[in-house]
CSV table of N, CA and C in Angstrom, one decimal:
chain,number,residue,atom,x,y,z
A,7,MET,N,10.8,24.5,4.6
A,7,MET,CA,11.5,24.0,4.7
A,7,MET,C,10.9,22.7,5.6
A,8,SER,N,11.3,21.8,5.6
A,8,SER,CA,11.6,20.9,6.2
A,8,SER,C,11.8,20.2,7.5
A,9,GLN,N,11.7,19.7,8.4
A,9,GLN,CA,11.7,19.5,9.9
A,9,GLN,C,13.3,18.8,9.9
A,10,PRO,N,14.3,18.4,11.0
A,10,PRO,CA,15.1,17.6,11.1
A,10,PRO,C,14.2,16.4,10.9
A,11,ALA,N,14.5,15.2,10.9
A,11,ALA,CA,14.2,14.3,11.2
A,11,ALA,C,14.3,13.5,12.8
A,12,LEU,N,13.4,12.6,13.1
A,12,LEU,CA,13.4,12.4,14.6
A,12,LEU,C,14.1,11.6,15.0
A,13,GLU,N,14.9,11.4,15.6
A,13,GLU,CA,15.9,10.9,16.4
A,13,GLU,C,15.5,9.5,16.8
A,14,LEU,N,15.3,8.1,16.8
A,14,LEU,CA,14.4,7.1,17.8
A,14,LEU,C,15.9,6.6,18.3
A,15,ASP,N,15.1,6.4,19.8
A,15,ASP,CA,16.0,5.2,19.8
A,15,ASP,C,15.7,3.7,19.8
A,16,THR,N,16.1,2.9,20.7
A,16,THR,CA,16.2,1.8,20.6
A,16,THR,C,14.6,1.5,21.2
A,17,THR,N,14.2,1.5,22.1
A,17,THR,CA,12.6,1.7,22.9
A,17,THR,C,11.5,1.8,21.7
A,18,ASP,N,11.6,3.6,21.2
A,18,ASP,CA,11.1,3.4,19.9
A,18,ASP,C,11.2,2.7,18.8
A,19,ARG,N,12.1,1.8,18.3
A,19,ARG,CA,12.2,1.1,16.9
A,19,ARG,C,11.7,0.1,18.3
A,20,GLN,N,11.1,0.0,18.7
A,20,GLN,CA,10.5,-1.3,18.8
A,20,GLN,C,9.0,-1.1,19.3
A,21,ILE,N,9.0,-0.5,20.1
A,21,ILE,CA,7.3,0.5,19.6
A,21,ILE,C,7.5,0.7,18.8
A,22,LEU,N,7.9,0.8,17.6
A,22,LEU,CA,7.4,0.8,16.1
A,22,LEU,C,7.2,-0.7,15.3
A,23,ARG,N,8.2,-1.7,16.2
A,23,ARG,CA,7.6,-3.2,15.6
A,23,ARG,C,6.7,-3.5,15.8
A,24,ALA,N,6.4,-3.6,17.7
A,24,ALA,CA,5.4,-3.5,18.1
A,24,ALA,C,3.8,-3.5,17.2
A,25,LEU,N,3.8,-1.6,16.4
A,25,LEU,CA,2.7,-1.1,15.8
A,25,LEU,C,2.3,-1.6,14.6
A,26,VAL,N,3.8,-2.3,14.3
A,26,VAL,CA,3.4,-3.2,12.7
A,26,VAL,C,2.4,-4.5,12.6
A,27,GLN,N,3.1,-5.8,14.1
A,27,GLN,CA,2.1,-6.3,14.6
A,27,GLN,C,1.0,-6.1,14.3
A,28,ASP,N,0.6,-5.1,15.2
A,28,ASP,CA,-0.9,-4.6,15.5
A,28,ASP,C,-0.9,-3.5,15.6
A,29,ALA,N,-1.5,-2.8,14.6
A,29,ALA,CA,-1.5,-1.6,15.2
A,29,ALA,C,-2.2,-0.7,15.8
A,30,THR,N,-3.8,-2.0,16.7
A,30,THR,CA,-4.7,-1.4,17.6
A,30,THR,C,-4.4,-1.6,18.9
A,31,GLN,N,-3.3,-2.2,19.2
A,31,GLN,CA,-2.9,-2.1,20.7
A,31,GLN,C,-2.7,-1.3,21.2
A,32,SER,N,-3.3,-1.0,22.8
A,32,SER,CA,-3.3,0.5,23.7
A,32,SER,C,-1.7,0.9,23.3
A,33,ALA,N,-1.4,2.4,24.2
A,33,ALA,CA,-0.2,2.9,24.5
A,33,ALA,C,0.2,1.8,26.3
A,34,GLY,N,-0.6,0.8,26.3
A,34,GLY,CA,-0.8,0.4,27.7
A,34,GLY,C,0.3,-0.9,27.8
A,35,ALA,N,-0.6,-0.9,26.6
A,35,ALA,CA,-0.6,-3.3,26.1
A,35,ALA,C,0.9,-2.6,25.6
A,36,ILE,N,1.3,-1.8,25.0
A,36,ILE,CA,2.8,-2.2,24.3
A,36,ILE,C,3.9,-1.4,25.7
A,37,GLY,N,3.3,-0.4,26.5
A,37,GLY,CA,4.3,0.0,27.6
A,37,GLY,C,4.3,-1.2,28.5
A,38,ARG,N,2.9,-2.0,28.7
A,38,ARG,CA,3.4,-3.3,29.8
A,38,ARG,C,4.9,-4.4,29.2
A,39,ALA,N,4.3,-4.5,27.5
A,39,ALA,CA,5.2,-5.2,26.8
A,39,ALA,C,6.7,-5.2,27.2
A,40,LEU,N,6.8,-3.8,26.6
A,40,LEU,CA,8.6,-3.1,27.2
A,40,LEU,C,8.9,-2.6,28.4
A,41,GLY,N,8.1,-2.6,29.3
A,41,GLY,CA,8.1,-1.8,30.7
A,41,GLY,C,8.5,-0.8,30.8
A,42,LEU,N,7.6,0.0,30.0
A,42,LEU,CA,7.0,1.1,29.9
A,42,LEU,C,5.9,1.4,30.9
A,43,SER,N,5.6,2.9,31.2
A,43,SER,CA,3.8,3.3,32.1
A,43,SER,C,3.4,3.6,30.8
A,44,GLN,N,2.2,3.6,31.0
A,44,GLN,CA,1.3,4.2,29.5
A,44,GLN,C,2.0,5.7,29.0
A,45,PRO,N,1.8,6.0,29.8
A,45,PRO,CA,1.6,7.8,29.9
A,45,PRO,C,3.4,8.1,29.2
A,46,ALA,N,3.9,7.0,29.7
A,46,ALA,CA,5.2,7.0,28.7
A,46,ALA,C,5.3,6.2,27.2
A,47,ALA,N,4.7,5.5,27.1
A,47,ALA,CA,4.6,5.0,26.1
A,47,ALA,C,3.6,5.6,24.9
A,48,TRP,N,2.4,6.5,25.2
A,48,TRP,CA,1.4,7.0,25.3
A,48,TRP,C,2.6,8.6,24.7
A,49,ARG,N,3.3,9.2,25.1
A,49,ARG,CA,4.1,10.2,24.8
A,49,ARG,C,5.3,9.9,23.1
A,50,ARG,N,6.1,8.9,23.6
A,50,ARG,CA,6.5,7.9,23.1
A,50,ARG,C,5.7,8.2,21.1
A,51,ILE,N,4.9,7.4,21.2
A,51,ILE,CA,3.8,7.2,20.0
A,51,ILE,C,3.1,8.3,19.4
A,52,LYS,N,2.6,9.1,20.5
A,52,LYS,CA,2.5,10.8,19.8
A,52,LYS,C,3.7,11.4,19.4
A,53,ARG,N,4.6,11.5,20.1
A,53,ARG,CA,6.3,12.5,19.4
A,53,ARG,C,6.8,12.2,18.0
A,54,MET,N,6.4,10.7,18.0
A,54,MET,CA,6.5,9.6,16.6
A,54,MET,C,5.5,10.4,15.3
A,55,ARG,N,4.3,9.6,15.6
A,55,ARG,CA,2.8,10.3,15.1
A,55,ARG,C,3.3,12.0,15.2
A,56,ASP,N,3.4,12.6,15.6
A,56,ASP,CA,4.0,14.4,15.2
A,56,ASP,C,5.0,14.8,14.4
A,57,ALA,N,5.6,13.9,14.6
A,57,ALA,CA,6.9,13.9,13.6
A,57,ALA,C,6.7,13.7,11.5
A,58,GLY,N,5.0,12.8,11.9
A,58,GLY,CA,4.5,12.1,10.4
A,58,GLY,C,5.4,10.7,10.5
A,59,ILE,N,6.5,10.1,11.2
A,59,ILE,CA,6.7,9.1,11.0
A,59,ILE,C,5.4,7.2,11.2
A,60,LEU,N,4.6,7.9,12.1
A,60,LEU,CA,3.4,7.6,12.2
A,60,LEU,C,2.2,7.8,11.0
A,61,LYS,N,2.0,7.9,10.1
A,61,LYS,CA,0.8,8.6,8.9
A,61,LYS,C,0.0,7.9,9.8
A,62,THR,N,-0.9,7.0,9.6
A,62,THR,CA,-2.3,6.2,9.6
A,62,THR,C,-2.2,5.1,10.2
A,63,GLN,N,-3.3,4.8,10.7
A,63,GLN,CA,-3.6,2.8,11.5
A,63,GLN,C,-4.3,2.4,9.9
A,64,ARG,N,-3.9,1.6,8.9
A,64,ARG,CA,-4.6,0.4,8.4
A,64,ARG,C,-5.3,-0.6,8.7
A,65,LEU,N,-6.5,-0.7,7.9
A,65,LEU,CA,-6.9,-2.5,8.1
A,65,LEU,C,-6.5,-3.7,7.4
A,66,ASP,N,-6.2,-4.7,7.7
A,66,ASP,CA,-5.6,-5.7,6.6
A,66,ASP,C,-7.0,-6.3,6.5
A,67,LEU,N,-7.4,-6.3,5.3
A,67,LEU,CA,-8.2,-7.8,4.9
A,67,LEU,C,-7.1,-9.0,4.2
A,68,ASP,N,-8.4,-9.3,4.5
A,68,ASP,CA,-8.4,-11.3,3.8
A,68,ASP,C,-8.9,-11.0,2.6
A,69,LYS,N,-7.9,-10.7,1.8
A,69,LYS,CA,-8.7,-10.9,0.3
A,69,LYS,C,-9.4,-12.5,-0.5
A,70,GLU,N,-8.6,-13.3,0.3
A,70,GLU,CA,-9.4,-14.9,0.1
A,70,GLU,C,-11.2,-14.6,0.8
A,71,ALA,N,-10.8,-14.7,1.9
A,71,ALA,CA,-11.4,-14.5,3.2
A,71,ALA,C,-13.0,-14.1,2.5
A,72,LEU,N,-12.3,-12.8,1.7
A,72,LEU,CA,-13.6,-11.8,1.2
A,72,LEU,C,-13.5,-12.4,-0.2
A,73,GLY,N,-13.1,-13.5,-1.0
A,73,GLY,CA,-13.2,-14.0,-2.1
A,73,GLY,C,-13.3,-13.4,-2.9
A,74,PHE,N,-11.7,-12.4,-2.6
A,74,PHE,CA,-10.7,-12.5,-4.2
A,74,PHE,C,-9.6,-13.2,-3.3
A,75,GLY,N,-9.4,-14.4,-4.7
A,75,GLY,CA,-8.3,-15.0,-4.8
A,75,GLY,C,-7.2,-15.2,-5.5
A,76,VAL,N,-7.3,-13.8,-6.4
A,76,VAL,CA,-6.2,-13.6,-7.9
A,76,VAL,C,-5.8,-11.8,-7.0
A,77,THR,N,-4.0,-12.5,-7.4
A,77,THR,CA,-3.7,-10.6,-7.5
A,77,THR,C,-2.9,-10.3,-8.7
A,78,VAL,N,-3.3,-9.9,-8.9
A,78,VAL,CA,-2.3,-9.6,-9.9
A,78,VAL,C,-1.4,-8.4,-10.6
A,79,PHE,N,-0.4,-8.4,-10.4
A,79,PHE,CA,0.2,-7.0,-11.0
A,79,PHE,C,0.5,-6.7,-12.5
A,80,LEU,N,0.0,-5.6,-12.2
A,80,LEU,CA,0.1,-4.8,-14.0
A,80,LEU,C,1.3,-3.7,-14.0
A,81,GLY,N,2.1,-4.1,-15.1
A,81,GLY,CA,2.9,-3.3,-16.2
A,81,GLY,C,2.1,-2.3,-16.9
A,82,LEU,N,2.1,-0.9,-17.0
A,82,LEU,CA,0.8,-0.3,-18.0
A,82,LEU,C,2.1,0.6,-18.2
A,83,LYS,N,1.9,0.7,-19.7
A,83,LYS,CA,2.5,1.7,-20.7
A,83,LYS,C,1.4,2.5,-21.5
A,84,LEU,N,1.4,4.4,-20.7
A,84,LEU,CA,0.2,4.6,-22.0
A,84,LEU,C,0.9,5.2,-23.3
A,85,ALA,N,0.2,5.2,-23.6
A,85,ALA,CA,0.3,5.2,-25.3
A,85,ALA,C,0.4,6.2,-25.9
A,86,THR,N,-0.3,7.2,-25.5
A,86,THR,CA,-0.3,8.5,-25.7
A,86,THR,C,-0.4,9.7,-24.4
A,87,LYS,N,0.8,9.7,-24.5
A,87,LYS,CA,1.4,10.5,-22.9
A,87,LYS,C,1.1,12.1,-23.6
A,88,GLY,N,0.9,12.6,-24.1
A,88,GLY,CA,0.4,13.8,-24.9
A,88,GLY,C,-0.5,14.2,-24.4
A,89,ARG,N,-2.0,13.0,-24.9
A,89,ARG,CA,-3.2,13.0,-25.5
A,89,ARG,C,-4.1,13.4,-24.4
A,90,VAL,N,-3.1,12.5,-23.3
A,90,VAL,CA,-4.1,12.4,-21.8
A,90,VAL,C,-3.1,12.4,-20.3
A,91,SER,N,-3.5,13.3,-19.9
A,91,SER,CA,-2.6,13.9,-19.0
A,91,SER,C,-3.1,12.7,-17.6
A,92,LEU,N,-1.6,12.5,-17.3
A,92,LEU,CA,-1.4,11.9,-15.7
A,92,LEU,C,-2.2,11.6,-14.6
A,93,ALA,N,-2.7,12.7,-14.8
A,93,ALA,CA,-4.0,13.0,-13.1
A,93,ALA,C,-5.2,12.5,-13.8
A,94,ASP,N,-5.7,12.9,-15.1
A,94,ASP,CA,-6.7,11.9,-15.7
A,94,ASP,C,-7.0,10.8,-15.5
A,95,PHE,N,-6.0,10.1,-16.2
A,95,PHE,CA,-5.6,8.4,-15.5
A,95,PHE,C,-5.9,7.6,-14.6
A,96,GLU,N,-4.7,8.2,-13.6
A,96,GLU,CA,-4.6,8.2,-12.4
A,96,GLU,C,-6.5,8.4,-11.5
A,97,ARG,N,-6.5,9.7,-11.5
A,97,ARG,CA,-7.9,9.3,-11.3
A,97,ARG,C,-9.3,8.1,-11.5
A,98,ALA,N,-8.9,8.1,-13.2
A,98,ALA,CA,-9.9,7.2,-13.8
A,98,ALA,C,-9.5,5.9,-13.5
A,99,VAL,N,-8.0,5.2,-13.1
A,99,VAL,CA,-8.0,4.0,-12.9
A,99,VAL,C,-8.2,3.6,-11.5
A,100,SER,N,-8.3,5.2,-10.9
A,100,SER,CA,-8.0,4.5,-9.4
A,100,SER,C,-9.8,4.9,-8.6
A,101,ALA,N,-10.5,4.8,-10.2
A,101,ALA,CA,-12.5,4.6,-10.0
A,101,ALA,C,-12.1,3.3,-9.5
A,102,ILE,N,-11.5,2.4,-10.0
A,102,ILE,CA,-12.1,0.8,-10.4
A,102,ILE,C,-11.0,0.3,-9.4
A,103,PRO,N,-12.8,-0.7,-8.7
A,103,PRO,CA,-12.4,-0.7,-7.6
A,103,PRO,C,-11.7,-2.1,-7.2
A,104,GLU,N,-11.2,-3.0,-8.2
A,104,GLU,CA,-10.6,-3.9,-8.0
A,104,GLU,C,-9.2,-3.7,-8.2
A,105,VAL,N,-9.1,-2.2,-8.7
A,105,VAL,CA,-7.2,-2.0,-7.9
A,105,VAL,C,-7.4,-1.4,-7.3
A,106,GLN,N,-5.9,-1.8,-6.1
A,106,GLN,CA,-5.8,-2.1,-4.8
A,106,GLN,C,-4.7,-0.4,-4.4
A,107,THR,N,-3.7,-0.4,-5.4
A,107,THR,CA,-3.2,0.3,-5.6
A,107,THR,C,-2.6,0.9,-6.6
A,108,VAL,N,-2.1,2.2,-7.0
A,108,VAL,CA,-1.9,2.6,-8.1
A,108,VAL,C,-0.6,3.3,-7.8
A,109,GLU,N,0.8,3.0,-8.9
A,109,GLU,CA,1.8,3.1,-8.1
A,109,GLU,C,2.9,4.3,-9.7
A,110,HIS,N,3.2,5.7,-9.2
A,110,HIS,CA,3.8,6.3,-10.9
A,110,HIS,C,5.0,5.4,-10.7
A,111,ILE,N,5.6,5.2,-11.6
A,111,ILE,CA,7.0,4.1,-11.6
A,111,ILE,C,8.1,5.0,-13.1
A,112,LEU,N,8.9,5.1,-12.7
A,112,LEU,CA,10.4,5.1,-13.5
A,112,LEU,C,11.1,3.5,-13.9
A,113,GLY,N,11.1,3.0,-15.4
A,113,GLY,CA,11.3,2.5,-16.0
A,113,GLY,C,10.2,1.7,-16.9
A,114,LEU,N,10.5,0.8,-17.8
A,114,LEU,CA,9.6,0.2,-19.3
A,114,LEU,C,8.2,1.0,-18.9
A,115,TYR,N,7.8,0.3,-17.8
A,115,TYR,CA,6.3,1.0,-17.6
A,115,TYR,C,6.4,2.2,-17.0
A,116,ASP,N,4.9,3.1,-17.2
A,116,ASP,CA,4.5,4.4,-16.8
A,116,ASP,C,4.0,4.0,-15.2
A,117,TYR,N,3.2,3.0,-14.9
A,117,TYR,CA,2.6,3.0,-14.2
A,117,TYR,C,2.8,1.4,-13.6
A,118,ARG,N,2.6,0.6,-12.2
A,118,ARG,CA,2.3,-0.7,-11.7
A,118,ARG,C,0.9,-0.3,-10.8
A,119,LEU,N,0.3,-1.9,-11.4
A,119,LEU,CA,-0.9,-1.3,-10.6
A,119,LEU,C,-1.7,-2.4,-10.1
A,120,ARG,N,-1.9,-3.1,-8.7
A,120,ARG,CA,-1.8,-3.6,-7.8
A,120,ARG,C,-3.6,-4.0,-8.4
A,121,VAL,N,-4.1,-5.2,-8.5
A,121,VAL,CA,-5.5,-5.6,-8.9
A,121,VAL,C,-6.1,-6.9,-8.2
A,122,VAL,N,-7.2,-7.1,-7.5
A,122,VAL,CA,-7.6,-7.7,-7.1
A,122,VAL,C,-8.7,-9.0,-8.1
A,123,ALA,N,-9.4,-10.1,-7.9
A,123,ALA,CA,-10.3,-11.1,-8.6
A,123,ALA,C,-10.4,-11.6,-8.1
A,124,ARG,N,-11.7,-11.8,-8.2
A,124,ARG,CA,-12.4,-13.2,-7.7
A,124,ARG,C,-11.3,-14.6,-8.4
A,125,ASP,N,-10.9,-14.3,-9.5
A,125,ASP,CA,-10.6,-15.8,-9.7
A,125,ASP,C,-10.1,-15.6,-11.7
A,126,ILE,N,-9.1,-16.2,-12.1
A,126,ILE,CA,-8.6,-15.3,-13.7
A,126,ILE,C,-9.6,-15.3,-14.3
A,127,SER,N,-10.4,-15.8,-14.7
A,127,SER,CA,-11.6,-15.0,-15.7
A,127,SER,C,-12.3,-13.9,-15.3
A,128,ASP,N,-12.6,-13.6,-13.8
A,128,ASP,CA,-12.7,-12.4,-13.4
A,128,ASP,C,-12.0,-10.9,-13.6
A,129,PHE,N,-10.4,-11.6,-14.1
A,129,PHE,CA,-9.5,-10.5,-13.8
A,129,PHE,C,-9.8,-10.4,-15.1
A,130,GLU,N,-9.8,-11.5,-16.1
A,130,GLU,CA,-9.5,-10.9,-17.7
A,130,GLU,C,-11.1,-10.0,-17.9
A,131,ARG,N,-12.3,-10.3,-16.8
A,131,ARG,CA,-13.4,-9.4,-17.1
A,131,ARG,C,-13.1,-7.8,-17.0
A,132,VAL,N,-12.2,-8.3,-15.4
A,132,VAL,CA,-11.5,-6.1,-14.9
A,132,VAL,C,-10.5,-5.4,-16.2
A,133,LEU,N,-9.5,-6.8,-16.8
A,133,LEU,CA,-9.1,-6.3,-17.8
A,133,LEU,C,-9.2,-5.9,-19.1
A,134,ARG,N,-10.0,-6.5,-19.4
A,134,ARG,CA,-11.1,-6.1,-20.7
A,134,ARG,C,-11.8,-4.5,-21.2
A,135,ARG,N,-12.6,-4.9,-19.9
A,135,ARG,CA,-13.4,-4.2,-19.9
A,135,ARG,C,-13.4,-2.7,-19.1
A,136,ARG,N,-12.9,-2.6,-18.6
A,136,ARG,CA,-12.4,-1.9,-17.4
A,136,ARG,C,-10.7,-0.8,-17.6
A,137,ILE,N,-9.6,-1.8,-16.9
A,137,ILE,CA,-8.2,-1.4,-17.6
A,137,ILE,C,-8.3,-0.9,-19.2
A,138,MET,N,-8.2,-1.6,-20.0
A,138,MET,CA,-8.2,-2.1,-21.6
A,138,MET,C,-8.9,-0.5,-21.8
A,139,THR,N,-9.6,-0.1,-21.8
A,139,THR,CA,-11.2,1.0,-22.0
A,139,THR,C,-10.0,2.3,-21.4
A,140,LEU,N,-9.7,2.0,-20.4
A,140,LEU,CA,-9.1,3.4,-20.4
A,140,LEU,C,-8.2,4.7,-21.1
A,141,PRO,N,-8.3,5.9,-21.2
A,141,PRO,CA,-8.5,6.3,-22.1
A,141,PRO,C,-6.3,6.2,-22.4
A,142,GLY,N,-5.6,6.2,-22.8
A,142,GLY,CA,-4.4,6.4,-23.5
A,142,GLY,C,-3.5,5.0,-23.2
A,143,VAL,N,-4.5,3.7,-22.6
A,143,VAL,CA,-3.7,2.6,-22.5
A,143,VAL,C,-2.7,1.9,-23.5
A,144,GLY,N,-1.7,1.7,-23.1
A,144,GLY,CA,-0.9,1.1,-24.2
A,144,GLY,C,-0.9,-0.4,-23.8
A,145,ASP,N,1.0,-0.8,-23.7
A,145,ASP,CA,0.9,-2.0,-23.6
A,145,ASP,C,1.0,-2.1,-21.9
A,146,VAL,N,0.4,-3.7,-21.8
A,146,VAL,CA,0.4,-3.9,-20.7
A,146,VAL,C,1.2,-5.2,-20.1
A,147,GLU,N,1.5,-5.7,-19.4
A,147,GLU,CA,2.4,-6.9,-18.8
A,147,GLU,C,1.6,-7.3,-17.4
A,148,ALA,N,1.4,-8.3,-17.1
A,148,ALA,CA,0.5,-9.0,-16.1
A,148,ALA,C,1.3,-9.9,-15.5
A,149,ASN,N,1.0,-10.4,-13.8
A,149,ASN,CA,2.2,-11.0,-13.4
A,149,ASN,C,1.3,-11.6,-12.2
A,150,VAL,N,0.5,-12.6,-12.3
A,150,VAL,CA,0.3,-12.9,-11.1
A,150,VAL,C,1.2,-13.1,-10.2
A,151,LEU,N,0.2,-12.7,-9.3
A,151,LEU,CA,0.7,-13.3,-7.3
A,151,LEU,C,0.8,-14.5,-7.1
A,152,LEU,N,2.1,-15.2,-6.6
A,152,LEU,CA,1.8,-16.8,-5.9
A,152,LEU,C,1.7,-16.5,-4.8
A,153,SER,N,2.6,-16.4,-4.3
A,153,SER,CA,2.7,-15.8,-2.9
A,153,SER,C,3.6,-14.5,-2.3
A,154,GLU,N,2.8,-14.4,-1.0
A,154,GLU,CA,3.6,-13.5,-0.2
A,154,GLU,C,3.8,-13.3,0.8
A,155,GLU,N,5.3,-12.7,0.9
A,155,GLU,CA,5.6,-12.6,2.8
A,155,GLU,C,5.9,-11.1,3.0
A,156,ARG,N,5.2,-10.7,3.8
A,156,ARG,CA,5.0,-9.6,4.8
A,156,ARG,C,6.9,-8.7,5.5
A,157,ARG,N,7.5,-8.0,5.1
A,157,ARG,CA,8.3,-7.8,5.6
A,157,ARG,C,7.8,-6.6,6.4
A,158,PRO,N,8.3,-5.7,7.9
A,158,PRO,CA,8.4,-5.2,8.5
A,158,PRO,C,8.3,-3.1,8.0
A,159,GLY,N,9.5,-3.9,7.3
A,159,GLY,CA,10.7,-2.8,6.8
A,159,GLY,C,11.7,-2.0,7.7
A,160,PRO,N,12.5,-0.8,7.5
A,160,PRO,CA,13.5,-0.7,7.9
A,160,PRO,C,13.4,0.4,8.7
A,161,ILE,N,13.2,-0.5,10.4
A,161,ILE,CA,12.7,0.0,11.1
A,161,ILE,C,14.3,-0.9,12.6
A,162,GLY,N,14.5,-1.1,11.6
A,162,GLY,CA,16.6,-1.5,12.7
A,162,GLY,C,15.8,-2.3,13.5
């Protein structure tokens, strides 16, 4: 049985916005910015973490600075769903270092992959030698990312 959702007030939402901007901020820094004491900010953050609202802190790498100038979204349809288990496919595709995300979706395709590569030639190599050789891969549609705007999400 799941626990009831935690009621968030305006201050909780301000804390979430601050953490979305920079998750490395201390409770003291957040408290100072919002007019709270460090212990009060820490208690609110802990309460949200304990409730599962704050799951993890993630490092946001600059892909271009690391030499990965191309991001491609692949729509991928499995050709033989009965012959290859979804778990086996997900495990195999997740082992490819250039594949950043694997999303099992409903619609025209079975999976949506986010793939990074150094350039288009490098992407073609990853597609031909790694992705297309996976068991069960059928139709694939590639969409090259031109630009991306990050939104913090529905935290009001």
